[in-house]
XYZ file of C-alpha atoms in Angstrom:
699
model
C -66.353 65.527 -99.854
C -67.455 67.380 -96.690
C -70.546 66.698 -95.251
C -73.247 69.326 -93.613
C -75.903 68.356 -91.502
C -78.463 70.373 -89.139
C -78.984 69.907 -85.340
C -81.349 71.952 -83.353
C -80.890 74.950 -86.061
C -77.177 74.860 -86.465
C -75.356 73.880 -89.615
C -72.372 72.428 -88.807
C -69.456 71.178 -90.916
C -68.310 67.493 -90.425
C -65.189 65.791 -91.758
C -65.392 62.883 -94.408
C -66.629 59.502 -92.872
C -63.494 57.794 -94.062
C -61.719 59.809 -91.298
C -63.362 58.538 -88.817
C -62.253 54.653 -89.939
C -58.910 55.405 -91.577
C -56.138 53.974 -89.542
C -58.105 51.920 -87.350
C -57.682 47.909 -87.552
C -60.683 45.879 -88.288
C -61.664 45.411 -85.006
C -61.573 48.731 -83.740
C -63.711 50.001 -86.932
C -66.244 47.240 -86.283
C -66.349 48.612 -82.766
C -67.015 51.989 -84.381
C -69.708 51.174 -86.672
C -71.553 48.466 -84.308
C -74.225 51.082 -83.299
C -77.299 49.715 -81.960
C -78.077 47.488 -78.743
C -75.905 46.379 -76.391
C -72.051 46.011 -77.101
C -69.142 45.300 -74.905
C -65.636 46.089 -76.378
C -63.197 43.889 -74.494
C -60.208 46.012 -75.339
C -56.577 44.617 -73.561
C -53.968 46.773 -72.699
C -52.729 48.973 -75.335
C -55.303 48.534 -77.671
C -56.434 51.770 -78.353
C -59.518 51.808 -76.636
C -60.081 55.588 -75.929
C -59.668 56.043 -79.927
C -62.317 53.192 -80.625
C -64.381 54.822 -78.189
C -64.235 58.250 -79.089
C -64.477 57.634 -83.020
C -67.523 55.566 -81.909
C -69.169 58.546 -80.505
C -68.339 60.663 -83.677
C -69.525 58.324 -85.968
C -73.228 58.119 -84.290
C -73.007 62.023 -84.480
C -71.422 62.201 -88.300
C -73.944 59.733 -89.414
C -76.899 61.115 -88.127
C -77.503 58.046 -85.738
C -77.776 59.833 -82.665
C -77.853 63.915 -81.962
C -74.936 64.827 -79.715
C -77.582 65.705 -77.088
C -78.459 61.964 -76.968
C -75.416 60.681 -75.922
C -73.870 60.328 -72.608
C -70.377 58.927 -72.321
C -69.060 58.548 -68.746
C -65.265 57.362 -67.382
C -63.898 57.650 -63.708
C -61.285 60.758 -63.981
C -61.251 64.406 -65.272
C -58.562 63.467 -67.517
C -60.043 60.897 -69.280
C -63.017 63.066 -69.439
C -61.109 65.922 -71.000
C -58.977 63.612 -72.999
C -62.370 62.078 -74.872
C -63.575 65.503 -75.066
C -60.535 66.740 -76.801
C -60.320 64.244 -79.179
C -64.210 64.405 -80.508
C -63.626 68.070 -80.771
C -60.932 67.268 -83.144
C -62.828 64.494 -85.088
C -66.003 66.652 -85.332
C -64.866 69.889 -86.381
C -66.836 71.976 -83.893
C -67.812 72.147 -79.829
C -71.438 72.372 -81.400
C -70.822 68.888 -82.659
C -69.436 67.612 -79.244
C -71.846 65.788 -76.719
C -72.061 67.995 -73.346
C -72.676 65.172 -71.448
C -69.243 63.507 -71.776
C -68.029 63.423 -68.015
C -66.800 61.379 -64.940
C -69.533 59.330 -63.026
C -69.847 62.034 -60.151
C -69.902 65.171 -62.408
C -72.921 63.093 -63.780
C -74.426 62.905 -60.740
C -73.812 66.921 -59.760
C -75.292 67.645 -63.084
C -78.547 65.752 -62.679
C -78.870 67.015 -59.180
C -78.870 70.583 -59.993
C -81.529 69.846 -62.788
C -83.935 68.508 -60.691
C -84.212 70.320 -57.188
C -87.857 69.287 -56.851
C -86.647 65.709 -56.326
C -84.024 66.449 -53.582
C -83.626 68.263 -50.579
C -80.792 70.687 -51.990
C -80.492 74.201 -54.094
C -79.137 74.268 -57.490
C -76.418 76.019 -55.997
C -75.419 73.339 -53.316
C -71.945 72.894 -52.619
C -69.860 69.766 -53.220
C -67.724 68.948 -49.861
C -64.219 67.544 -50.242
C -62.940 65.077 -48.028
C -61.312 67.770 -45.884
C -64.726 69.226 -45.594
C -66.552 66.368 -45.096
C -64.377 65.759 -42.076
C -64.768 68.871 -40.943
C -68.331 68.286 -40.207
C -67.600 65.017 -39.354
C -65.396 66.381 -36.411
C -68.074 68.855 -35.196
C -70.859 66.172 -35.044
C -68.452 64.040 -32.715
C -68.005 66.835 -30.280
C -71.814 67.778 -30.286
C -71.712 63.622 -29.062
C -69.178 64.347 -26.928
C -67.130 61.316 -28.400
C -63.300 61.423 -28.315
C -61.560 63.028 -31.282
C -58.877 61.070 -30.749
C -60.390 57.641 -29.553
C -62.433 57.895 -32.984
C -60.988 59.989 -35.669
C -63.123 62.193 -38.178
C -61.130 60.453 -40.996
C -62.193 56.498 -39.578
C -65.596 57.923 -38.756
C -66.388 59.512 -42.146
C -64.692 55.685 -43.855
C -67.112 54.163 -42.448
C -70.221 56.114 -43.512
C -68.687 56.133 -46.774
C -68.579 52.678 -47.307
C -72.055 52.181 -45.689
C -73.578 54.739 -48.339
C -72.237 53.381 -51.319
C -73.543 49.723 -50.090
C -77.006 51.394 -50.116
C -77.837 52.172 -46.313
C -79.163 54.830 -45.070
C -78.751 56.249 -41.386
C -81.829 54.332 -40.678
C -81.037 50.755 -41.962
C -77.489 51.315 -41.202
C -77.920 51.393 -37.285
C -79.984 48.438 -37.363
C -77.298 46.523 -38.630
C -74.088 47.550 -36.433
C -71.852 45.035 -35.683
C -69.182 46.476 -34.185
C -67.745 49.396 -31.775
C -67.106 51.431 -34.807
C -70.106 51.276 -36.669
C -71.900 51.744 -33.853
C -70.072 55.283 -33.310
C -70.876 56.024 -37.397
C -74.343 55.049 -36.793
C -74.766 57.467 -33.785
C -73.026 60.350 -35.953
C -74.315 59.762 -39.314
C -77.747 61.434 -38.883
C -76.085 64.601 -37.306
C -73.632 64.321 -40.437
C -76.631 64.600 -42.432
C -78.018 67.450 -40.571
C -75.080 69.171 -40.828
C -74.664 68.619 -44.683
C -78.402 70.365 -44.961
C -77.902 73.543 -42.782
C -74.967 73.751 -45.106
C -76.481 73.146 -48.416
C -74.046 70.330 -49.375
C -73.631 66.855 -50.769
C -70.430 64.918 -49.868
C -68.673 63.195 -53.030
C -70.933 60.010 -51.915
C -74.135 61.691 -52.141
C -73.307 62.610 -55.661
C -74.319 58.803 -56.674
C -76.513 57.989 -54.016
C -79.251 60.546 -54.530
C -79.274 60.463 -58.093
C -79.740 56.743 -57.578
C -82.351 56.804 -55.034
C -83.976 59.458 -57.059
C -84.714 57.658 -60.420
C -85.519 54.487 -58.378
C -88.245 56.485 -56.666
C -89.515 58.616 -59.303
C -89.881 56.469 -62.474
C -91.328 59.174 -64.634
C -87.996 61.006 -63.944
C -85.984 57.882 -64.817
C -88.030 57.629 -68.383
C -87.223 61.414 -68.892
C -83.500 60.826 -68.642
C -83.699 57.565 -70.593
C -85.108 59.761 -73.519
C -82.679 62.240 -73.227
C -79.359 59.871 -73.383
C -80.690 57.253 -75.407
C -77.153 55.926 -76.302
C -74.958 55.196 -73.659
C -70.949 54.715 -73.299
C -68.671 53.584 -70.456
C -65.210 53.373 -70.527
C -63.187 51.218 -67.890
C -66.260 49.272 -67.391
C -64.127 46.666 -65.172
C -63.962 49.631 -62.497
C -67.596 50.271 -61.578
C -68.910 49.550 -58.542
C -72.552 48.179 -57.566
C -74.020 51.945 -57.263
C -72.483 53.115 -60.837
C -73.642 49.979 -62.221
C -77.555 50.403 -60.619
C -77.202 54.024 -61.984
C -76.493 52.830 -65.685
C -79.147 50.848 -65.151
C -82.085 53.019 -64.487
C -80.536 55.533 -67.197
C -80.567 52.894 -69.833
C -83.324 53.174 -71.800
C -85.872 50.549 -74.036
C -83.702 50.410 -76.636
C -80.339 49.029 -74.669
C -78.147 51.291 -76.643
C -75.618 50.697 -74.363
C -71.545 50.282 -75.165
C -68.641 49.422 -72.345
C -65.285 49.192 -73.074
C -62.943 47.242 -70.764
C -60.493 44.837 -69.712
C -61.235 42.110 -67.023
C -57.547 41.589 -67.082
C -56.841 45.339 -65.592
C -59.539 44.692 -62.750
C -57.566 45.735 -59.448
C -60.134 48.062 -57.881
C -62.222 45.464 -55.660
C -60.597 46.980 -52.493
C -62.361 50.371 -53.335
C -65.702 48.867 -54.341
C -64.930 47.847 -58.369
C -66.851 44.587 -59.244
C -65.354 42.474 -62.261
C -68.650 40.624 -62.148
C -70.167 43.431 -64.165
C -67.969 43.310 -66.894
C -67.473 39.410 -66.637
C -71.786 39.152 -66.580
C -72.474 41.607 -69.218
C -73.552 38.936 -71.880
C -75.551 36.998 -69.469
C -77.687 40.301 -68.897
C -77.715 41.363 -72.174
C -77.787 37.859 -74.401
C -78.232 39.832 -77.367
C -75.399 41.995 -76.820
C -72.213 41.804 -79.489
C -68.503 41.129 -78.504
C -66.079 42.453 -79.976
C -62.466 41.799 -79.302
C -59.601 44.507 -79.047
C -56.580 42.402 -79.090
C -53.995 44.449 -81.223
C -51.397 46.031 -78.776
C -49.542 49.026 -80.027
C -47.397 49.429 -76.922
C -45.283 46.519 -76.064
C -42.501 44.297 -77.412
C -43.834 40.761 -78.249
C -41.700 39.337 -75.582
C -43.603 41.661 -73.172
C -46.908 40.403 -74.223
C -45.704 36.654 -74.283
C -44.864 37.456 -70.575
C -48.220 38.669 -69.290
C -50.364 36.440 -71.300
C -48.324 33.608 -69.552
C -48.993 35.474 -65.892
C -52.685 35.804 -66.414
C -53.516 32.431 -67.696
C -53.574 31.388 -64.427
C -56.586 32.914 -63.757
C -59.679 30.878 -64.059
C -62.287 33.812 -63.978
C -61.927 35.813 -66.997
C -62.511 36.446 -70.559
C -59.523 34.981 -72.620
C -58.003 37.135 -75.294
C -54.289 36.751 -76.526
C -52.771 40.084 -77.340
C -50.524 40.322 -80.321
C -48.455 43.169 -81.941
C -46.531 44.282 -85.008
C -44.287 46.230 -83.079
C -40.410 45.176 -83.533
C -39.053 42.317 -81.471
C -37.095 43.955 -78.209
C -35.057 42.411 -75.879
C -35.668 39.576 -73.456
C -37.603 39.902 -70.635
C -35.583 39.035 -67.001
C -36.530 37.700 -64.100
C -33.936 38.390 -61.439
C -32.998 36.776 -58.010
C -30.987 38.926 -55.588
C -29.763 38.384 -51.815
C -31.418 41.170 -50.004
C -33.965 43.962 -50.818
C -30.533 46.062 -49.971
C -29.206 44.598 -53.253
C -32.198 44.764 -55.070
C -32.181 48.520 -54.563
C -28.448 48.968 -55.215
C -28.912 46.975 -58.127
C -31.792 48.875 -59.748
C -30.061 52.117 -58.826
C -27.031 50.738 -61.078
C -29.304 50.041 -63.536
C -30.686 53.309 -64.044
C -27.231 55.050 -63.546
C -26.221 53.139 -66.682
C -29.120 53.878 -68.301
C -28.299 57.690 -67.979
C -24.676 57.191 -68.776
C -25.573 55.741 -71.994
C -27.816 58.607 -73.200
C -31.267 57.590 -71.665
C -33.308 59.704 -69.840
C -34.830 58.824 -66.353
C -37.968 59.609 -67.679
C -38.339 56.568 -69.665
C -37.883 54.511 -66.793
C -40.599 53.252 -64.011
C -40.182 51.187 -60.408
C -43.411 49.684 -59.590
C -44.102 47.630 -56.367
C -46.727 46.366 -54.472
C -46.836 48.632 -50.852
C -45.584 52.151 -50.568
C -43.374 50.879 -47.603
C -40.851 49.237 -50.678
C -40.069 52.749 -51.798
C -37.971 53.470 -48.582
C -34.824 51.604 -49.691
C -35.293 52.480 -53.065
C -35.278 56.325 -52.163
C -32.731 55.927 -50.090
C -30.074 54.729 -53.151
C -31.675 56.955 -55.569
C -30.903 59.877 -53.154
C -27.556 59.071 -52.053
C -26.896 58.579 -56.326
C -28.222 62.457 -56.639
C -30.924 60.438 -59.034
C -33.953 62.806 -59.329
C -37.100 60.431 -58.804
C -40.967 61.394 -58.274
C -43.235 59.116 -56.045
C -46.299 59.160 -58.013
C -49.439 58.707 -56.170
C -48.150 59.463 -52.735
C -45.565 60.741 -50.371
C -42.242 60.531 -50.067
C -41.043 58.263 -47.443
C -40.087 60.466 -44.959
C -42.892 62.643 -45.841
C -45.734 60.451 -44.807
C -47.813 61.669 -41.919
C -47.408 58.517 -40.066
C -43.487 58.682 -40.671
C -43.442 62.086 -39.382
C -45.346 61.434 -36.084
C -42.586 58.399 -35.235
C -39.721 60.694 -35.742
C -41.378 63.484 -33.329
C -41.550 60.921 -30.726
C -37.770 60.265 -30.997
C -37.081 64.432 -31.483
C -38.927 64.612 -28.310
C -36.920 62.033 -26.331
C -33.236 63.840 -27.236
C -34.742 67.142 -27.029
C -37.275 67.177 -24.243
C -37.493 70.992 -24.141
C -38.511 71.492 -27.682
C -41.722 72.204 -28.561
C -42.356 71.196 -32.031
C -42.158 67.793 -31.529
C -45.067 68.242 -29.055
C -46.884 70.218 -31.443
C -46.760 67.281 -33.982
C -47.747 64.609 -31.104
C -50.577 66.989 -29.848
C -52.126 66.472 -33.452
C -52.898 62.356 -32.811
C -52.594 61.644 -29.149
C -53.568 65.047 -27.230
C -57.662 65.932 -27.576
C -58.311 69.436 -27.333
C -55.039 70.736 -26.480
C -54.047 73.304 -29.503
C -51.226 75.833 -30.064
C -52.630 78.116 -27.612
C -52.213 75.557 -24.686
C -48.633 74.167 -25.862
C -47.844 77.960 -25.854
C -48.716 78.507 -21.893
C -46.888 75.214 -21.118
C -43.754 76.273 -23.383
C -43.871 79.575 -21.539
C -44.176 78.074 -18.203
C -41.046 75.726 -19.091
C -39.210 78.552 -19.589
C -39.890 80.394 -16.298
C -39.309 77.517 -14.301
C -35.729 76.365 -16.126
C -37.030 72.899 -17.017
C -37.482 70.942 -20.307
C -41.046 71.091 -21.699
C -41.562 67.643 -20.646
C -40.308 67.718 -17.362
C -42.367 70.813 -16.813
C -45.528 69.015 -17.754
C -44.548 66.429 -15.498
C -46.106 68.507 -12.617
C -48.106 71.475 -14.601
C -51.150 69.674 -15.842
C -53.459 66.922 -14.713
C -54.525 66.093 -18.508
C -54.530 62.350 -18.800
C -53.731 61.878 -22.459
C -50.426 64.433 -21.323
C -49.834 61.752 -18.454
C -50.413 58.628 -20.542
C -47.869 60.430 -23.463
C -45.407 61.268 -20.471
C -45.702 57.626 -19.266
C -44.008 56.478 -22.709
C -40.780 58.167 -21.847
C -40.236 56.407 -18.969
C -38.588 52.845 -18.865
C -37.370 53.468 -22.222
C -34.850 50.836 -23.332
C -31.136 51.384 -22.793
C -30.047 48.660 -24.715
C -30.759 47.548 -28.127
C -31.365 49.384 -31.434
C -33.284 52.837 -32.219
C -35.944 50.546 -33.180
C -36.142 48.974 -29.952
C -36.801 52.686 -28.589
C -39.356 53.911 -31.072
C -41.427 50.773 -30.736
C -41.290 51.329 -26.835
C -42.620 54.599 -27.563
C -45.228 54.000 -29.726
C -47.086 51.148 -28.183
C -46.652 53.142 -24.403
C -47.759 56.244 -25.984
C -50.993 54.821 -27.692
C -50.094 55.997 -31.263
C -50.104 52.585 -32.633
C -53.720 51.961 -31.116
C -54.402 55.610 -32.708
C -53.421 54.298 -36.293
C -55.391 50.928 -36.206
C -58.265 53.406 -36.482
C -57.548 54.762 -39.336
C -59.345 53.483 -42.539
C -55.694 53.144 -44.326
C -54.346 51.618 -40.942
C -52.408 48.740 -42.899
C -50.461 50.643 -45.280
C -49.869 53.458 -42.500
C -48.702 50.379 -40.299
C -46.494 48.929 -42.920
C -44.574 52.309 -43.217
C -44.045 52.344 -39.157
C -42.549 48.720 -39.903
C -40.297 49.908 -42.622
C -39.373 52.696 -40.177
C -38.554 49.900 -37.746
C -36.677 48.168 -40.350
C -34.532 51.655 -41.072
C -33.643 51.953 -37.229
C -33.124 48.147 -36.630
C -29.663 49.035 -37.657
C -28.629 52.274 -35.436
C -27.690 52.283 -31.901
C -27.805 55.814 -31.484
C -31.189 57.893 -31.950
C -29.648 61.236 -32.315
C -27.182 59.563 -35.210
C -30.222 58.281 -36.967
C -32.418 61.926 -36.484
C -29.419 63.373 -38.493
C -28.918 60.593 -41.073
C -33.268 61.229 -41.418
C -32.754 64.749 -41.387
C -30.205 64.613 -44.287
C -32.546 62.725 -46.336
C -35.393 64.711 -46.145
C -32.817 67.519 -47.117
C -31.616 65.735 -50.308
C -35.429 65.355 -51.379
C -35.589 68.832 -51.897
C -32.507 69.507 -53.861
C -33.594 68.191 -57.044
C -37.166 69.502 -57.073
C -36.221 71.630 -60.156
C -35.413 68.780 -62.312
C -37.379 67.931 -65.391
C -35.775 64.596 -65.857
C -36.975 62.560 -63.108
C -37.201 58.726 -62.524
C -40.732 57.567 -61.828
C -41.388 55.669 -58.373
C -45.055 54.235 -57.736
C -47.456 51.304 -56.470
C -48.423 48.858 -59.401
C -51.922 50.309 -58.783
C -50.761 53.799 -59.305
C -49.428 52.683 -62.743
C -52.449 51.649 -64.250
C -53.160 53.720 -67.832
C -49.161 54.990 -67.732
C -46.620 53.427 -70.013
C -42.856 53.892 -69.792
C -40.137 52.442 -72.081
C -38.436 50.448 -69.346
C -40.296 48.626 -66.412
C -38.674 47.441 -63.188
C -41.043 45.761 -60.874
C -39.559 45.160 -57.691
C -40.559 42.484 -55.098
C -41.867 39.521 -56.928
C -42.190 37.229 -54.112
C -44.905 35.768 -51.815
C -46.499 37.843 -49.981
C -45.996 40.635 -51.423
C -47.189 39.778 -54.730
C -49.525 38.395 -54.101
C -50.240 39.915 -50.815
C -50.311 37.887 -47.855
C -53.922 39.004 -47.192
C -54.935 37.745 -50.506
C -53.244 34.405 -50.243
C -56.041 32.502 -48.916
C -58.736 34.001 -51.133
C -59.494 32.707 -54.403
C -60.889 35.935 -55.991
C -58.464 38.104 -54.164
C -55.591 35.791 -55.541
C -56.740 36.011 -59.287
C -56.914 40.299 -58.464
C -53.509 40.253 -57.546
C -52.316 37.689 -60.741
C -54.034 40.933 -62.798
C -52.237 43.353 -60.872
C -49.111 41.749 -62.111
C -50.313 42.023 -65.261
C -50.991 45.429 -65.295
C -47.834 46.300 -64.122
C -46.093 44.212 -66.943
C -48.093 45.452 -69.666
C -46.777 49.514 -68.545
C -43.449 48.244 -70.208
C -42.912 49.153 -74.125
C -39.567 48.047 -74.846
C -37.954 46.885 -71.697
C -39.022 44.601 -68.820
C -37.256 43.027 -65.896
C -38.810 41.504 -62.672
C -36.666 41.169 -59.741
C -37.005 39.098 -55.803
C -34.973 38.675 -53.144
C -34.289 35.705 -50.578
C -34.066 37.563 -47.694
C -36.037 40.869 -47.175
C -35.950 42.701 -43.797
C -39.118 42.865 -41.653
C -38.989 43.899 -38.053
C -35.602 44.701 -38.285
C -34.521 40.705 -39.273
C -33.610 39.614 -42.445
C -36.529 37.025 -42.831
C -36.447 34.284 -46.036
C -38.486 34.945 -48.895
C -39.697 32.923 -51.954
C -40.223 34.063 -55.455
C -43.917 34.785 -56.593
C -45.693 31.607 -57.612
C -47.030 34.089 -60.336
C -43.544 33.871 -61.902
C -43.433 29.881 -62.178
C -45.581 29.827 -65.613
C -43.428 32.359 -67.560
C -41.140 30.513 -69.587
C -40.313 33.389 -72.149
C -38.297 34.939 -70.092
C -34.356 34.805 -69.567
C -33.785 33.574 -65.493
C -31.159 34.640 -63.344
C -31.851 32.618 -60.660
C -28.198 30.923 -60.211
C -25.503 33.638 -61.183
C -22.938 34.477 -58.904
C -23.689 37.786 -57.215
C -20.237 39.296 -55.679
C -20.557 40.918 -52.455
C -18.373 43.710 -53.247
C -20.650 44.445 -56.241
C -23.788 44.123 -54.315
C -23.259 44.936 -50.619
C -25.429 43.769 -48.144
C -25.489 41.772 -45.031
C -21.361 41.267 -44.723
C -22.264 37.962 -42.846
C -23.879 36.173 -45.991
C -22.178 34.408 -48.708
C -23.708 35.139 -51.600
C -22.611 32.702 -54.737
C -25.405 31.126 -56.640
C -27.944 32.615 -54.456
C -31.141 32.452 -55.423
C -30.965 29.313 -56.895
C -34.104 27.548 -57.374
C -33.950 23.571 -56.065
C -36.026 20.616 -55.473
C -35.253 18.495 -52.375
C -36.631 15.149 -51.809
C -38.108 15.844 -48.223
C -38.634 19.414 -47.659
C -39.244 19.921 -51.802
C -39.147 23.390 -53.209
C -36.318 25.979 -52.164
C -34.329 28.773 -52.784
C -30.198 29.085 -51.766
C -29.305 31.619 -49.880
C -25.764 30.571 -48.958
C -22.888 28.097 -49.931
C -20.379 26.725 -48.022
C -18.250 24.101 -49.498
C -20.794 21.459 -50.495
C -23.371 22.708 -47.928
C -26.176 24.804 -48.898
C -28.173 26.896 -46.527
C -31.735 27.210 -48.425
C -35.284 28.388 -47.369
C -37.911 25.927 -48.380
C -41.863 26.431 -48.442
C -43.373 25.128 -44.976
C -40.116 23.902 -43.848
C -38.156 27.301 -43.334
C -34.179 27.607 -43.116
C -32.270 24.366 -43.686
C -28.866 23.542 -44.459
C -28.557 20.679 -46.132
C -26.212 18.655 -48.694
C -25.758 19.642 -52.247
C -25.639 15.869 -53.464
C -29.062 15.827 -52.149
C -31.088 18.391 -54.390
C -32.152 18.499 -58.163
C -32.200 21.355 -60.234
């Protein structure tokens, strides 16, 4: 029978309690009905954690254990918070029953600040600045301090200040601990930036957590007030919390310790933005009386995929082990495939996608996952030429990325020195205080003198930045590839130095390196620019397609799922990334990252690696990822013959038995890259490329 309960003077209709428990497995039911004290719910991938969490909140309200206004639930994205509110409304039957404090961490902070204006220096109607508006104020502060915007970009300075804020520094304490030129600049700018924020009655995104934490630390009575209001705390994706968020939760937690955290240490992949897996791993130590509940039944993937995921993650030592299982029907075997080169890899994936659609499959059922954004370029070219609609999730298409457009502008101004558009683009990064009006005057002067714009500038201006840019266009290599020319322009103009100052410089430099790979096969700049223009034109031709292939990094794939998943580039120095190989904690996170990719697949999973990958315009030997070694459940295609006419790559390579793993008595573990009679050319770990006799090796 339906029940009616009164909250705050309202009489509201509630669904029978059986509806809150029906359809839940025993572990989920336990998560719902364990209502008091600290609770740790370790929820494996695809185990229905959101369902368990929302049913638990609904159960607290339905049973009269907590009033809606006594419940706080925080997560990381507006989408996730909206999904929780929507589910709670369906479960509780009325918006009146749904807790109002279901939000992201930052929305919670903003709410607290608007309620407590006597405890901080802003009005209740303060403005929250997004990244771009924040950069504008940093830019203004840099100008006031007479610091060159090209030497120190507002984006780079903002990144340093943001990191300092999230690490608990104030402008004064940070100024005492500067250890680099960048931190010294940021320390100088930070007080000016805070003054500008105050003048605009504004907070930036970081302040939405920094200021509430400081408020609660300094005013214990205010903290007690919030603890009495929100007696039951819930945290989704707990493995992604950073130290500031953890401190906020500590300050909000009342003496009853009613806190329920849900997460999966296996999916902790965001340390680079401050997340600490130690929070979830150490929860039981901080709360010795906590109840631990494991959600291990997976509703997403086949048993074969789960077995592969378990074999990969078992290599981590710092974890809370949980073995996923499923009642789903058995599917196709997981495949691990070796291919000759990255070009062959892209061609093979394109062929598989084409066959999938020819057999009636949908593009939206497929996802291509990779470790770095730069890997998308060669895949994109295959899909564009084959007219396969695709979407890059969480990023830009390769030729739309800022650093790629900037690099192309260098080449465009080389072949069309009279053009203004390339200079407009180059001025944004390389010419401080040169705007459209100045360039317009230069353009008029060049037309009047009958010279190209570039020639005109050689005598028309004494601007040192312009002079440096013009010098890049002298002594340009007359022989070699377009890559040689582009590298000369990027170095001599100072553009690479500019990129190195950006907070995401590593990724941008990887993308530039990938562009150099592309241009290394061209001998004519105009020919390459025509090809690049064709790629960007093709990009827009299928913009209206609703059925599209999904391409994304492994990081961007978290929280998503697809029927068919291809994880490409499963090689040493990619996954695990080269920057993580010598660091145990980073190496374990890389293994978790691959685990996340594997568990995105519902029915089919293929992982690929290559023997040779283009780097700096050269085919560079590669080794299979160490994470593939413990996988015994997958079907391996390390020794298959790959005909050159089927997988066109470097015409000088022989592909028979390419990719075969072998063991040599002197050089150890290696992979075959070519075969000539009884001789094998192989790549060995620690020894590089060697040509050996087939009689010397074992399988």
